[in-house]
JSON list of C-alpha atoms in Angstrom, two decimals:
[
{"chain": "O", "resi": 1, "resn": "MET", "atom": "CA", "xyz": [24.89, -7.95, -16.71]},
{"chain": "O", "resi": 2, "resn": "LYS", "atom": "CA", "xyz": [25.22, -6.08, -14.09]},
{"chain": "O", "resi": 3, "resn": "GLU", "atom": "CA", "xyz": [22.91, -6.94, -11.04]},
{"chain": "O", "resi": 4, "resn": "GLU", "atom": "CA", "xyz": [20.10, -5.78, -10.15]},
{"chain": "O", "resi": 5, "resn": "SER", "atom": "CA", "xyz": [20.38, -3.95, -7.05]},
{"chain": "O", "resi": 6, "resn": "ALA", "atom": "CA", "xyz": [17.68, -4.49, -3.77]},
{"chain": "O", "resi": 7, "resn": "LYS", "atom": "CA", "xyz": [14.88, -2.27, -3.41]},
{"chain": "O", "resi": 8, "resn": "ARG", "atom": "CA", "xyz": [14.40, -0.02, -0.68]},
{"chain": "O", "resi": 9, "resn": "TYR", "atom": "CA", "xyz": [11.20, 1.21, 1.59]},
{"chain": "O", "resi": 10, "resn": "ALA", "atom": "CA", "xyz": [10.69, 3.54, 4.30]},
{"chain": "O", "resi": 11, "resn": "LEU", "atom": "CA", "xyz": [8.40, 3.50, 6.83]},
{"chain": "O", "resi": 12, "resn": "LEU", "atom": "CA", "xyz": [7.28, 7.00, 7.70]},
{"chain": "O", "resi": 13, "resn": "LEU", "atom": "CA", "xyz": [5.75, 5.94, 11.92]},
{"chain": "O", "resi": 14, "resn": "ALA", "atom": "CA", "xyz": [3.60, 8.20, 12.79]},
{"chain": "O", "resi": 15, "resn": "ALA", "atom": "CA", "xyz": [3.09, 7.16, 15.86]},
{"chain": "O", "resi": 16, "resn": "ARG", "atom": "CA", "xyz": [4.86, 5.54, 19.13]},
{"chain": "O", "resi": 17, "resn": "ASP", "atom": "CA", "xyz": [5.35, 2.34, 19.61]},
{"chain": "O", "resi": 18, "resn": "SER", "atom": "CA", "xyz": [3.26, 1.14, 23.06]},
{"chain": "O", "resi": 19, "resn": "GLU", "atom": "CA", "xyz": [4.34, -1.67, 25.26]},
{"chain": "O", "resi": 20, "resn": "TYR", "atom": "CA", "xyz": [2.46, -4.21, 23.80]},
{"chain": "O", "resi": 21, "resn": "VAL", "atom": "CA", "xyz": [3.59, -4.04, 20.54]},
{"chain": "O", "resi": 22, "resn": "ILE", "atom": "CA", "xyz": [7.15, -3.59, 21.65]},
{"chain": "O", "resi": 23, "resn": "LYS", "atom": "CA", "xyz": [6.57, -6.93, 23.27]},
{"chain": "O", "resi": 24, "resn": "MET", "atom": "CA", "xyz": [5.27, -9.14, 21.48]},
{"chain": "O", "resi": 25, "resn": "TYR", "atom": "CA", "xyz": [6.09, -8.07, 17.88]},
{"chain": "O", "resi": 26, "resn": "ASN", "atom": "CA", "xyz": [9.71, -5.73, 18.87]},
{"chain": "O", "resi": 27, "resn": "GLY", "atom": "CA", "xyz": [7.70, -2.69, 17.57]},
{"chain": "O", "resi": 28, "resn": "TYR", "atom": "CA", "xyz": [5.31, -1.87, 14.72]},
{"chain": "O", "resi": 29, "resn": "PHE", "atom": "CA", "xyz": [8.61, -1.59, 12.09]},
{"chain": "O", "resi": 30, "resn": "ASN", "atom": "CA", "xyz": [8.58, -5.71, 12.09]},
{"chain": "O", "resi": 31, "resn": "VAL", "atom": "CA", "xyz": [4.62, -5.67, 11.84]},
{"chain": "O", "resi": 32, "resn": "PHE", "atom": "CA", "xyz": [5.12, -3.44, 8.63]},
{"chain": "O", "resi": 33, "resn": "VAL", "atom": "CA", "xyz": [7.56, -4.94, 7.59]},
{"chain": "O", "resi": 34, "resn": "GLN", "atom": "CA", "xyz": [5.97, -8.52, 8.56]},
{"chain": "O", "resi": 35, "resn": "ALA", "atom": "CA", "xyz": [2.93, -7.66, 5.70]},
{"chain": "O", "resi": 36, "resn": "PHE", "atom": "CA", "xyz": [4.45, -6.11, 3.43]},
{"chain": "O", "resi": 37, "resn": "GLY", "atom": "CA", "xyz": [8.20, -6.94, 3.25]},
{"chain": "O", "resi": 38, "resn": "ASP", "atom": "CA", "xyz": [9.54, -9.42, 0.93]},
{"chain": "O", "resi": 39, "resn": "ASP", "atom": "CA", "xyz": [13.22, -11.69, 1.80]},
{"chain": "O", "resi": 40, "resn": "GLY", "atom": "CA", "xyz": [16.31, -9.13, -0.33]},
{"chain": "O", "resi": 41, "resn": "GLU", "atom": "CA", "xyz": [14.28, -6.06, 0.50]},
{"chain": "O", "resi": 42, "resn": "ASN", "atom": "CA", "xyz": [16.04, -3.06, 2.47]},
{"chain": "O", "resi": 43, "resn": "TRP", "atom": "CA", "xyz": [14.04, -0.94, 4.39]},
{"chain": "O", "resi": 44, "resn": "ASP", "atom": "CA", "xyz": [14.19, 1.29, 6.39]},
{"chain": "O", "resi": 45, "resn": "LEU", "atom": "CA", "xyz": [12.73, 3.17, 10.07]},
{"chain": "O", "resi": 46, "resn": "PHE", "atom": "CA", "xyz": [12.08, 7.22, 10.20]},
{"chain": "O", "resi": 47, "resn": "ARG", "atom": "CA", "xyz": [9.96, 7.77, 13.31]},
{"chain": "O", "resi": 48, "resn": "VAL", "atom": "CA", "xyz": [8.53, 11.19, 11.66]},
{"chain": "O", "resi": 49, "resn": "VAL", "atom": "CA", "xyz": [7.03, 11.82, 14.74]},
{"chain": "O", "resi": 50, "resn": "GLU", "atom": "CA", "xyz": [9.14, 12.48, 16.84]},
{"chain": "O", "resi": 51, "resn": "GLY", "atom": "CA", "xyz": [10.66, 14.91, 14.47]},
{"chain": "O", "resi": 52, "resn": "GLU", "atom": "CA", "xyz": [12.81, 11.91, 12.15]},
{"chain": "O", "resi": 53, "resn": "PHE", "atom": "CA", "xyz": [12.88, 12.29, 8.40]},
{"chain": "O", "resi": 54, "resn": "PRO", "atom": "CA", "xyz": [15.04, 11.09, 5.50]},
{"chain": "O", "resi": 55, "resn": "LYS", "atom": "CA", "xyz": [17.29, 13.58, 3.81]},
{"chain": "O", "resi": 56, "resn": "LEU", "atom": "CA", "xyz": [16.23, 15.09, 1.19]},
{"chain": "O", "resi": 57, "resn": "GLU", "atom": "CA", "xyz": [18.84, 14.04, -1.23]},
{"chain": "O", "resi": 58, "resn": "ASP", "atom": "CA", "xyz": [17.60, 10.78, 0.42]},
{"chain": "O", "resi": 59, "resn": "LEU", "atom": "CA", "xyz": [14.27, 9.77, -1.29]},
{"chain": "O", "resi": 60, "resn": "HIS", "atom": "CA", "xyz": [16.06, 8.83, -4.68]},
{"chain": "O", "resi": 61, "resn": "LYS", "atom": "CA", "xyz": [16.72, 6.16, -2.94]},
{"chain": "O", "resi": 62, "resn": "TYR", "atom": "CA", "xyz": [13.91, 4.63, -2.53]},
{"chain": "O", "resi": 63, "resn": "ASP", "atom": "CA", "xyz": [11.13, 2.79, -4.11]},
{"chain": "O", "resi": 64, "resn": "GLY", "atom": "CA", "xyz": [8.70, 3.45, -2.52]},
{"chain": "O", "resi": 65, "resn": "PHE", "atom": "CA", "xyz": [7.19, 4.65, 1.36]},
{"chain": "O", "resi": 66, "resn": "VAL", "atom": "CA", "xyz": [4.25, 3.94, 3.38]},
{"chain": "O", "resi": 67, "resn": "ILE", "atom": "CA", "xyz": [2.26, 6.25, 6.16]},
{"chain": "O", "resi": 68, "resn": "SER", "atom": "CA", "xyz": [1.22, 4.51, 9.30]},
{"chain": "O", "resi": 69, "resn": "GLY", "atom": "CA", "xyz": [-1.34, 5.20, 11.81]},
{"chain": "O", "resi": 70, "resn": "SER", "atom": "CA", "xyz": [-1.34, 7.55, 14.12]},
{"chain": "O", "resi": 71, "resn": "PRO", "atom": "CA", "xyz": [-3.39, 8.15, 16.90]},
{"chain": "O", "resi": 72, "resn": "TYR", "atom": "CA", "xyz": [-2.83, 12.15, 16.66]},
{"chain": "O", "resi": 73, "resn": "ASP", "atom": "CA", "xyz": [-5.53, 14.15, 14.48]},
{"chain": "O", "resi": 74, "resn": "ALA", "atom": "CA", "xyz": [-4.23, 14.53, 10.44]},
{"chain": "O", "resi": 75, "resn": "TYR", "atom": "CA", "xyz": [-5.72, 18.21, 10.25]},
{"chain": "O", "resi": 76, "resn": "ALA", "atom": "CA", "xyz": [-3.63, 18.65, 13.04]},
{"chain": "O", "resi": 77, "resn": "ASN", "atom": "CA", "xyz": [-0.47, 21.01, 12.81]},
{"chain": "O", "resi": 78, "resn": "ASP", "atom": "CA", "xyz": [1.93, 20.24, 14.68]},
{"chain": "O", "resi": 79, "resn": "HIS", "atom": "CA", "xyz": [5.74, 20.78, 13.23]},
{"chain": "O", "resi": 80, "resn": "TRP", "atom": "CA", "xyz": [5.73, 17.23, 12.85]},
{"chain": "O", "resi": 81, "resn": "ILE", "atom": "CA", "xyz": [3.02, 16.92, 11.08]},
{"chain": "O", "resi": 82, "resn": "LEU", "atom": "CA", "xyz": [3.43, 20.63, 8.70]},
{"chain": "O", "resi": 83, "resn": "ARG", "atom": "CA", "xyz": [6.70, 18.52, 7.93]},
{"chain": "O", "resi": 84, "resn": "LEU", "atom": "CA", "xyz": [5.20, 15.03, 6.85]},
{"chain": "O", "resi": 85, "resn": "CYS", "atom": "CA", "xyz": [2.70, 17.29, 4.50]},
{"chain": "O", "resi": 86, "resn": "PHE", "atom": "CA", "xyz": [6.23, 18.84, 2.04]},
{"chain": "O", "resi": 87, "resn": "LEU", "atom": "CA", "xyz": [7.67, 15.22, 1.75]},
{"chain": "O", "resi": 88, "resn": "ILE", "atom": "CA", "xyz": [4.55, 14.55, 1.19]},
{"chain": "O", "resi": 89, "resn": "GLN", "atom": "CA", "xyz": [4.26, 16.97, -1.61]},
{"chain": "O", "resi": 90, "resn": "LYS", "atom": "CA", "xyz": [8.12, 16.44, -2.39]},
{"chain": "O", "resi": 91, "resn": "LEU", "atom": "CA", "xyz": [7.65, 12.50, -3.38]},
{"chain": "O", "resi": 92, "resn": "ASP", "atom": "CA", "xyz": [3.63, 13.44, -5.23]},
{"chain": "O", "resi": 93, "resn": "ALA", "atom": "CA", "xyz": [6.17, 15.73, -6.91]},
{"chain": "O", "resi": 94, "resn": "MET", "atom": "CA", "xyz": [8.37, 12.42, -7.50]},
{"chain": "O", "resi": 95, "resn": "GLN", "atom": "CA", "xyz": [6.41, 10.25, -8.64]},
{"chain": "O", "resi": 96, "resn": "LYS", "atom": "CA", "xyz": [7.36, 7.78, -5.99]},
{"chain": "O", "resi": 97, "resn": "ARG", "atom": "CA", "xyz": [5.49, 4.97, -4.50]},
{"chain": "O", "resi": 98, "resn": "VAL", "atom": "CA", "xyz": [3.48, 6.47, -1.33]},
{"chain": "O", "resi": 99, "resn": "LEU", "atom": "CA", "xyz": [1.16, 4.43, 1.38]},
{"chain": "O", "resi": 100, "resn": "GLY", "atom": "CA", "xyz": [-0.71, 6.21, 3.69]},
{"chain": "O", "resi": 101, "resn": "ILE", "atom": "CA", "xyz": [-2.48, 3.74, 6.03]},
{"chain": "O", "resi": 102, "resn": "CYS", "atom": "CA", "xyz": [-5.00, 4.78, 7.96]},
{"chain": "O", "resi": 103, "resn": "PHE", "atom": "CA", "xyz": [-3.68, 8.46, 9.42]},
{"chain": "O", "resi": 104, "resn": "GLY", "atom": "CA", "xyz": [-1.50, 8.05, 6.57]},
{"chain": "O", "resi": 105, "resn": "HIS", "atom": "CA", "xyz": [-4.60, 7.88, 4.39]},
{"chain": "O", "resi": 106, "resn": "GLN", "atom": "CA", "xyz": [-5.73, 10.99, 5.28]},
{"chain": "O", "resi": 107, "resn": "VAL", "atom": "CA", "xyz": [-2.77, 13.18, 5.81]},
{"chain": "O", "resi": 108, "resn": "LEU", "atom": "CA", "xyz": [-2.42, 11.86, 2.04]},
{"chain": "O", "resi": 109, "resn": "CYS", "atom": "CA", "xyz": [-5.02, 14.09, 1.05]},
{"chain": "O", "resi": 110, "resn": "ARG", "atom": "CA", "xyz": [-4.57, 17.38, 2.94]},
{"chain": "O", "resi": 111, "resn": "ALA", "atom": "CA", "xyz": [-0.91, 17.62, 2.05]},
{"chain": "O", "resi": 112, "resn": "LEU", "atom": "CA", "xyz": [-2.66, 16.87, -1.74]},
{"chain": "O", "resi": 113, "resn": "GLY", "atom": "CA", "xyz": [-5.63, 18.80, -1.86]},
{"chain": "O", "resi": 114, "resn": "GLY", "atom": "CA", "xyz": [-8.00, 17.42, -0.61]},
{"chain": "O", "resi": 115, "resn": "ARG", "atom": "CA", "xyz": [-9.80, 17.62, 2.90]},
{"chain": "O", "resi": 116, "resn": "VAL", "atom": "CA", "xyz": [-10.37, 15.61, 6.99]},
{"chain": "O", "resi": 117, "resn": "GLY", "atom": "CA", "xyz": [-12.41, 16.36, 9.79]},
{"chain": "O", "resi": 118, "resn": "LYS", "atom": "CA", "xyz": [-13.42, 14.54, 12.12]},
{"chain": "O", "resi": 119, "resn": "ALA", "atom": "CA", "xyz": [-15.72, 11.70, 10.82]},
{"chain": "O", "resi": 120, "resn": "ARG", "atom": "CA", "xyz": [-18.89, 11.65, 10.86]},
{"chain": "O", "resi": 121, "resn": "THR", "atom": "CA", "xyz": [-20.27, 8.49, 12.50]},
{"chain": "O", "resi": 122, "resn": "GLY", "atom": "CA", "xyz": [-18.56, 8.58, 15.22]},
{"chain": "O", "resi": 123, "resn": "TRP", "atom": "CA", "xyz": [-15.80, 5.92, 15.64]},
{"chain": "O", "resi": 124, "resn": "ASP", "atom": "CA", "xyz": [-14.91, 3.28, 13.77]},
{"chain": "O", "resi": 125, "resn": "ILE", "atom": "CA", "xyz": [-13.02, -0.11, 14.95]},
{"chain": "O", "resi": 126, "resn": "GLY", "atom": "CA", "xyz": [-13.89, -3.34, 14.45]},
{"chain": "O", "resi": 127, "resn": "VAL", "atom": "CA", "xyz": [-14.21, -5.57, 11.22]},
{"chain": "O", "resi": 128, "resn": "ARG", "atom": "CA", "xyz": [-15.57, -3.14, 8.78]},
{"chain": "O", "resi": 129, "resn": "LYS", "atom": "CA", "xyz": [-16.81, -4.79, 5.62]},
{"chain": "O", "resi": 130, "resn": "VAL", "atom": "CA", "xyz": [-15.62, -2.24, 2.59]},
{"chain": "O", "resi": 131, "resn": "ILE", "atom": "CA", "xyz": [-17.65, -2.58, -1.28]},
{"chain": "O", "resi": 132, "resn": "MET", "atom": "CA", "xyz": [-14.64, -1.79, -3.75]},
{"chain": "O", "resi": 133, "resn": "ALA", "atom": "CA", "xyz": [-15.92, 1.21, -6.28]},
{"chain": "O", "resi": 134, "resn": "GLU", "atom": "CA", "xyz": [-15.59, 0.73, -9.56]},
{"chain": "O", "resi": 135, "resn": "SER", "atom": "CA", "xyz": [-12.07, 2.65, -10.72]},
{"chain": "O", "resi": 136, "resn": "LEU", "atom": "CA", "xyz": [-9.93, 0.17, -7.92]},
{"chain": "O", "resi": 137, "resn": "PHE", "atom": "CA", "xyz": [-10.98, -2.37, -11.78]},
{"chain": "O", "resi": 138, "resn": "GLN", "atom": "CA", "xyz": [-9.36, -0.16, -13.99]},
{"chain": "O", "resi": 139, "resn": "CYS", "atom": "CA", "xyz": [-5.83, 0.86, -11.94]},
{"chain": "O", "resi": 140, "resn": "ARG", "atom": "CA", "xyz": [-3.39, -0.63, -13.74]},
{"chain": "O", "resi": 141, "resn": "PHE", "atom": "CA", "xyz": [-0.38, -1.06, -10.37]},
{"chain": "O", "resi": 142, "resn": "LEU", "atom": "CA", "xyz": [-3.22, -3.76, -9.67]},
{"chain": "O", "resi": 143, "resn": "ASP", "atom": "CA", "xyz": [-3.10, -4.99, -13.18]},
{"chain": "O", "resi": 144, "resn": "GLU", "atom": "CA", "xyz": [-0.95, -8.33, -11.13]},
{"chain": "O", "resi": 145, "resn": "LEU", "atom": "CA", "xyz": [-3.76, -9.25, -9.04]},
{"chain": "O", "resi": 146, "resn": "GLY", "atom": "CA", "xyz": [-5.70, -10.61, -10.92]},
{"chain": "O", "resi": 147, "resn": "GLU", "atom": "CA", "xyz": [-9.92, -10.81, -10.48]},
{"chain": "O", "resi": 148, "resn": "PHE", "atom": "CA", "xyz": [-11.23, -8.31, -7.48]},
{"chain": "O", "resi": 149, "resn": "PRO", "atom": "CA", "xyz": [-13.95, -9.61, -5.12]},
{"chain": "O", "resi": 150, "resn": "PRO", "atom": "CA", "xyz": [-16.56, -6.94, -4.80]},
{"chain": "O", "resi": 151, "resn": "SER", "atom": "CA", "xyz": [-16.34, -6.73, -1.24]},
{"chain": "O", "resi": 152, "resn": "ALA", "atom": "CA", "xyz": [-13.47, -7.36, 1.40]},
{"chain": "O", "resi": 153, "resn": "LYS", "atom": "CA", "xyz": [-13.20, -7.17, 5.46]},
{"chain": "O", "resi": 154, "resn": "ILE", "atom": "CA", "xyz": [-10.82, -4.71, 6.59]},
{"chain": "O", "resi": 155, "resn": "LEU", "atom": "CA", "xyz": [-9.46, -3.82, 10.26]},
{"chain": "O", "resi": 156, "resn": "GLU", "atom": "CA", "xyz": [-10.85, 0.03, 11.58]},
{"chain": "O", "resi": 157, "resn": "CYS", "atom": "CA", "xyz": [-10.01, 2.27, 14.47]},
{"chain": "O", "resi": 158, "resn": "HIS", "atom": "CA", "xyz": [-10.40, 5.53, 14.27]},
{"chain": "O", "resi": 159, "resn": "GLN", "atom": "CA", "xyz": [-12.42, 8.61, 14.54]},
{"chain": "O", "resi": 160, "resn": "ASP", "atom": "CA", "xyz": [-11.55, 10.81, 11.67]},
{"chain": "O", "resi": 161, "resn": "GLU", "atom": "CA", "xyz": [-11.56, 10.87, 8.33]},
{"chain": "O", "resi": 162, "resn": "VAL", "atom": "CA", "xyz": [-11.14, 12.10, 4.53]},
{"chain": "O", "resi": 163, "resn": "LEU", "atom": "CA", "xyz": [-14.28, 14.29, 3.75]},
{"chain": "O", "resi": 164, "resn": "GLU", "atom": "CA", "xyz": [-13.15, 15.59, 0.52]},
{"chain": "O", "resi": 165, "resn": "VAL", "atom": "CA", "xyz": [-10.16, 13.51, -1.62]},
{"chain": "O", "resi": 166, "resn": "PRO", "atom": "CA", "xyz": [-7.76, 15.86, -3.88]},
{"chain": "O", "resi": 167, "resn": "LEU", "atom": "CA", "xyz": [-8.17, 16.69, -7.40]},
{"chain": "O", "resi": 168, "resn": "GLY", "atom": "CA", "xyz": [-7.27, 13.93, -9.63]},
{"chain": "O", "resi": 169, "resn": "ALA", "atom": "CA", "xyz": [-7.28, 11.75, -7.13]},
{"chain": "O", "resi": 170, "resn": "GLU", "atom": "CA", "xyz": [-10.43, 8.01, -7.27]},
{"chain": "O", "resi": 171, "resn": "VAL", "atom": "CA", "xyz": [-12.11, 7.01, -5.03]},
{"chain": "O", "resi": 172, "resn": "LEU", "atom": "CA", "xyz": [-11.39, 3.44, -5.38]},
{"chain": "O", "resi": 173, "resn": "ALA", "atom": "CA", "xyz": [-13.83, 1.71, -1.89]},
{"chain": "O", "resi": 174, "resn": "PHE", "atom": "CA", "xyz": [-15.72, 3.31, 0.26]},
{"chain": "O", "resi": 175, "resn": "SER", "atom": "CA", "xyz": [-18.44, 1.42, 3.53]},
{"chain": "O", "resi": 176, "resn": "ASP", "atom": "CA", "xyz": [-21.28, 2.20, 4.60]},
{"chain": "O", "resi": 177, "resn": "LYS", "atom": "CA", "xyz": [-19.11, 4.46, 7.74]},
{"chain": "O", "resi": 178, "resn": "ALA", "atom": "CA", "xyz": [-17.31, 5.95, 5.07]},
{"chain": "O", "resi": 179, "resn": "GLY", "atom": "CA", "xyz": [-17.03, 7.89, 1.99]},
{"chain": "O", "resi": 180, "resn": "VAL", "atom": "CA", "xyz": [-13.32, 6.99, 0.68]},
{"chain": "O", "resi": 181, "resn": "GLU", "atom": "CA", "xyz": [-12.15, 3.56, 2.52]},
{"chain": "O", "resi": 182, "resn": "MET", "atom": "CA", "xyz": [-9.58, 3.49, 0.05]},
{"chain": "O", "resi": 183, "resn": "PHE", "atom": "CA", "xyz": [-8.12, 6.13, -2.75]},
{"chain": "O", "resi": 184, "resn": "CYS", "atom": "CA", "xyz": [-6.02, 7.25, -5.45]},
{"chain": "O", "resi": 185, "resn": "MET", "atom": "CA", "xyz": [-3.97, 9.42, -7.62]},
{"chain": "O", "resi": 186, "resn": "GLY", "atom": "CA", "xyz": [-1.87, 8.92, -10.50]},
{"chain": "O", "resi": 187, "resn": "ASP", "atom": "CA", "xyz": [-0.42, 4.76, -9.60]},
{"chain": "O", "resi": 188, "resn": "HIS", "atom": "CA", "xyz": [1.90, 6.71, -7.39]},
{"chain": "O", "resi": 189, "resn": "ILE", "atom": "CA", "xyz": [-0.18, 7.88, -4.30]},
{"chain": "O", "resi": 190, "resn": "LEU", "atom": "CA", "xyz": [-2.86, 5.18, -2.69]},
{"chain": "O", "resi": 191, "resn": "GLY", "atom": "CA", "xyz": [-4.45, 6.00, 0.73]},
{"chain": "O", "resi": 192, "resn": "ILE", "atom": "CA", "xyz": [-6.55, 2.83, 3.21]},
{"chain": "O", "resi": 193, "resn": "GLN", "atom": "CA", "xyz": [-8.36, 4.05, 5.53]},
{"chain": "O", "resi": 194, "resn": "GLY", "atom": "CA", "xyz": [-8.15, 0.51, 7.76]},
{"chain": "O", "resi": 195, "resn": "HIS", "atom": "CA", "xyz": [-5.31, -2.47, 8.60]},
{"chain": "O", "resi": 196, "resn": "PRO", "atom": "CA", "xyz": [-4.61, -4.60, 6.10]},
{"chain": "O", "resi": 197, "resn": "GLU", "atom": "CA", "xyz": [-0.87, -4.59, 8.90]},
{"chain": "O", "resi": 198, "resn": "TYR", "atom": "CA", "xyz": [-3.21, -5.15, 11.44]},
{"chain": "O", "resi": 199, "resn": "THR", "atom": "CA", "xyz": [-3.44, -8.36, 13.30]},
{"chain": "O", "resi": 200, "resn": "LYS", "atom": "CA", "xyz": [-6.26, -9.26, 16.02]},
{"chain": "O", "resi": 201, "resn": "ASP", "atom": "CA", "xyz": [-4.70, -9.22, 19.54]},
{"chain": "O", "resi": 202, "resn": "ILE", "atom": "CA", "xyz": [-2.87, -5.83, 17.84]},
{"chain": "O", "resi": 203, "resn": "LEU", "atom": "CA", "xyz": [-6.54, -4.58, 18.20]},
{"chain": "O", "resi": 204, "resn": "SER", "atom": "CA", "xyz": [-8.12, -5.77, 21.02]},
{"chain": "O", "resi": 205, "resn": "ASN", "atom": "CA", "xyz": [-4.87, -4.89, 23.11]},
{"chain": "O", "resi": 206, "resn": "LEU", "atom": "CA", "xyz": [-5.29, -1.70, 22.00]},
{"chain": "O", "resi": 207, "resn": "ILE", "atom": "CA", "xyz": [-9.64, -1.19, 21.87]},
{"chain": "O", "resi": 208, "resn": "ASP", "atom": "CA", "xyz": [-8.16, -2.25, 25.87]},
{"chain": "O", "resi": 209, "resn": "ARG", "atom": "CA", "xyz": [-5.68, 1.37, 26.10]},
{"chain": "O", "resi": 210, "resn": "LEU", "atom": "CA", "xyz": [-8.61, 2.45, 24.57]},
{"chain": "O", "resi": 211, "resn": "THR", "atom": "CA", "xyz": [-10.97, 2.00, 27.52]},
{"chain": "O", "resi": 212, "resn": "SER", "atom": "CA", "xyz": [-8.39, 2.30, 29.77]},
{"chain": "O", "resi": 213, "resn": "LYS", "atom": "CA", "xyz": [-7.59, 6.12, 28.92]},
{"chain": "O", "resi": 214, "resn": "GLU", "atom": "CA", "xyz": [-11.50, 6.49, 29.00]},
{"chain": "O", "resi": 215, "resn": "LEU", "atom": "CA", "xyz": [-11.13, 7.50, 25.51]},
{"chain": "O", "resi": 216, "resn": "LEU", "atom": "CA", "xyz": [-14.42, 5.10, 24.40]},
{"chain": "O", "resi": 217, "resn": "ASP", "atom": "CA", "xyz": [-17.43, 3.51, 26.66]},
{"chain": "O", "resi": 218, "resn": "ARG", "atom": "CA", "xyz": [-16.30, 0.22, 27.65]},
{"chain": "O", "resi": 219, "resn": "ASP", "atom": "CA", "xyz": [-19.68, -1.75, 27.04]},
{"chain": "O", "resi": 220, "resn": "PHE", "atom": "CA", "xyz": [-18.07, -0.55, 23.11]},
{"chain": "O", "resi": 221, "resn": "GLY", "atom": "CA", "xyz": [-15.20, -1.47, 24.03]},
{"chain": "O", "resi": 222, "resn": "SER", "atom": "CA", "xyz": [-17.08, -4.91, 25.04]},
{"chain": "O", "resi": 223, "resn": "ASP", "atom": "CA", "xyz": [-19.12, -5.66, 22.45]},
{"chain": "O", "resi": 224, "resn": "VAL", "atom": "CA", "xyz": [-16.07, -4.87, 19.63]},
{"chain": "O", "resi": 225, "resn": "LYS", "atom": "CA", "xyz": [-13.56, -7.46, 21.26]},
{"chain": "O", "resi": 226, "resn": "ALA", "atom": "CA", "xyz": [-16.86, -10.00, 21.24]},
{"chain": "O", "resi": 227, "resn": "GLN", "atom": "CA", "xyz": [-16.72, -9.26, 17.39]},
{"chain": "O", "resi": 228, "resn": "LEU", "atom": "CA", "xyz": [-13.06, -9.33, 17.02]},
{"chain": "O", "resi": 229, "resn": "GLU", "atom": "CA", "xyz": [-13.37, -13.05, 17.79]},
{"chain": "O", "resi": 230, "resn": "ALA", "atom": "CA", "xyz": [-16.32, -13.34, 16.17]},
{"chain": "O", "resi": 231, "resn": "ASP", "atom": "CA", "xyz": [-15.32, -12.69, 12.59]},
{"chain": "O", "resi": 232, "resn": "ASP", "atom": "CA", "xyz": [-12.85, -11.79, 10.66]},
{"chain": "O", "resi": 233, "resn": "ALA", "atom": "CA", "xyz": [-10.50, -9.20, 8.26]},
{"chain": "O", "resi": 234, "resn": "GLU", "atom": "CA", "xyz": [-9.10, -10.61, 5.03]},
{"chain": "O", "resi": 235, "resn": "ARG", "atom": "CA", "xyz": [-5.85, -9.49, 5.71]},
{"chain": "O", "resi": 236, "resn": "ASP", "atom": "CA", "xyz": [-4.44, -11.60, 3.41]},
{"chain": "O", "resi": 237, "resn": "PHE", "atom": "CA", "xyz": [-6.16, -10.02, 0.02]},
{"chain": "O", "resi": 238, "resn": "TRP", "atom": "CA", "xyz": [-5.59, -6.27, 2.03]},
{"chain": "O", "resi": 239, "resn": "GLU", "atom": "CA", "xyz": [-1.37, -7.51, 2.34]},
{"chain": "O", "resi": 240, "resn": "LYS", "atom": "CA", "xyz": [-0.93, -8.84, -1.52]},
{"chain": "O", "resi": 241, "resn": "LEU", "atom": "CA", "xyz": [-3.37, -5.82, -2.77]},
{"chain": "O", "resi": 242, "resn": "CYS", "atom": "CA", "xyz": [0.22, -3.35, -0.73]},
{"chain": "O", "resi": 243, "resn": "LYS", "atom": "CA", "xyz": [1.79, -4.96, -1.87]},
{"chain": "O", "resi": 244, "resn": "SER", "atom": "CA", "xyz": [0.96, -4.59, -5.36]},
{"chain": "O", "resi": 245, "resn": "PHE", "atom": "CA", "xyz": [0.99, -0.93, -5.36]},
{"chain": "O", "resi": 246, "resn": "LEU", "atom": "CA", "xyz": [4.67, -0.51, -3.81]},
{"chain": "O", "resi": 247, "resn": "LYS", "atom": "CA", "xyz": [6.01, -2.88, -5.87]},
{"chain": "O", "resi": 248, "resn": "GLY", "atom": "CA", "xyz": [4.41, -2.73, -8.82]},
{"chain": "O", "resi": 249, "resn": "ILE", "atom": "CA", "xyz": [3.93, -6.35, -9.83]}
]
């Protein structure tokens, strides 16, 4: 019997590693692999924010792709963002599984015909309760997860949002801050506005960096960090959901 080859995934990194993440995790790549990877898999890193993309002739070699968060706007016209939109369209045509996180969620929406812009209610940072829509329970690629909770908490950090999903997409979750916290297209595209890969310390350090650059009000940042100490995101649920989607298990 022919031995099944190891699954292969690609992280399309749309952010540069912070000093903190390098020190504590040796880069965001390891954060994602720890969250979504399993033993025996191969994971490749492409720093798309720096113009590093997989070759089109190699796309068929991958079982799935993950697009990370980013400080950039998904609706901007930087060359690398436009190139990423083209790649997403190619992967969609190939029916490759693509998971988008935060910026990745938004750029998936843009590339496939939806609309993205500034969040109507401003920054959303901290622990957010996400409500599951009825459509989530009909997703075949999540069958193995069994029963779903009616809601689940997730770490968030964004000031942009999906305003309108692409034609044919299904809204899978929402919150009191965003109408589209999660969406899918068929069985191969999944976008999540929150950060299932984040740990509290990563978000806390990011808040410190945003306040030091005066991109975030210091008092607001302090309040969010206090909330982080008092509340917990349900990382296990979100990691299991992402793995189930990526691996079809």
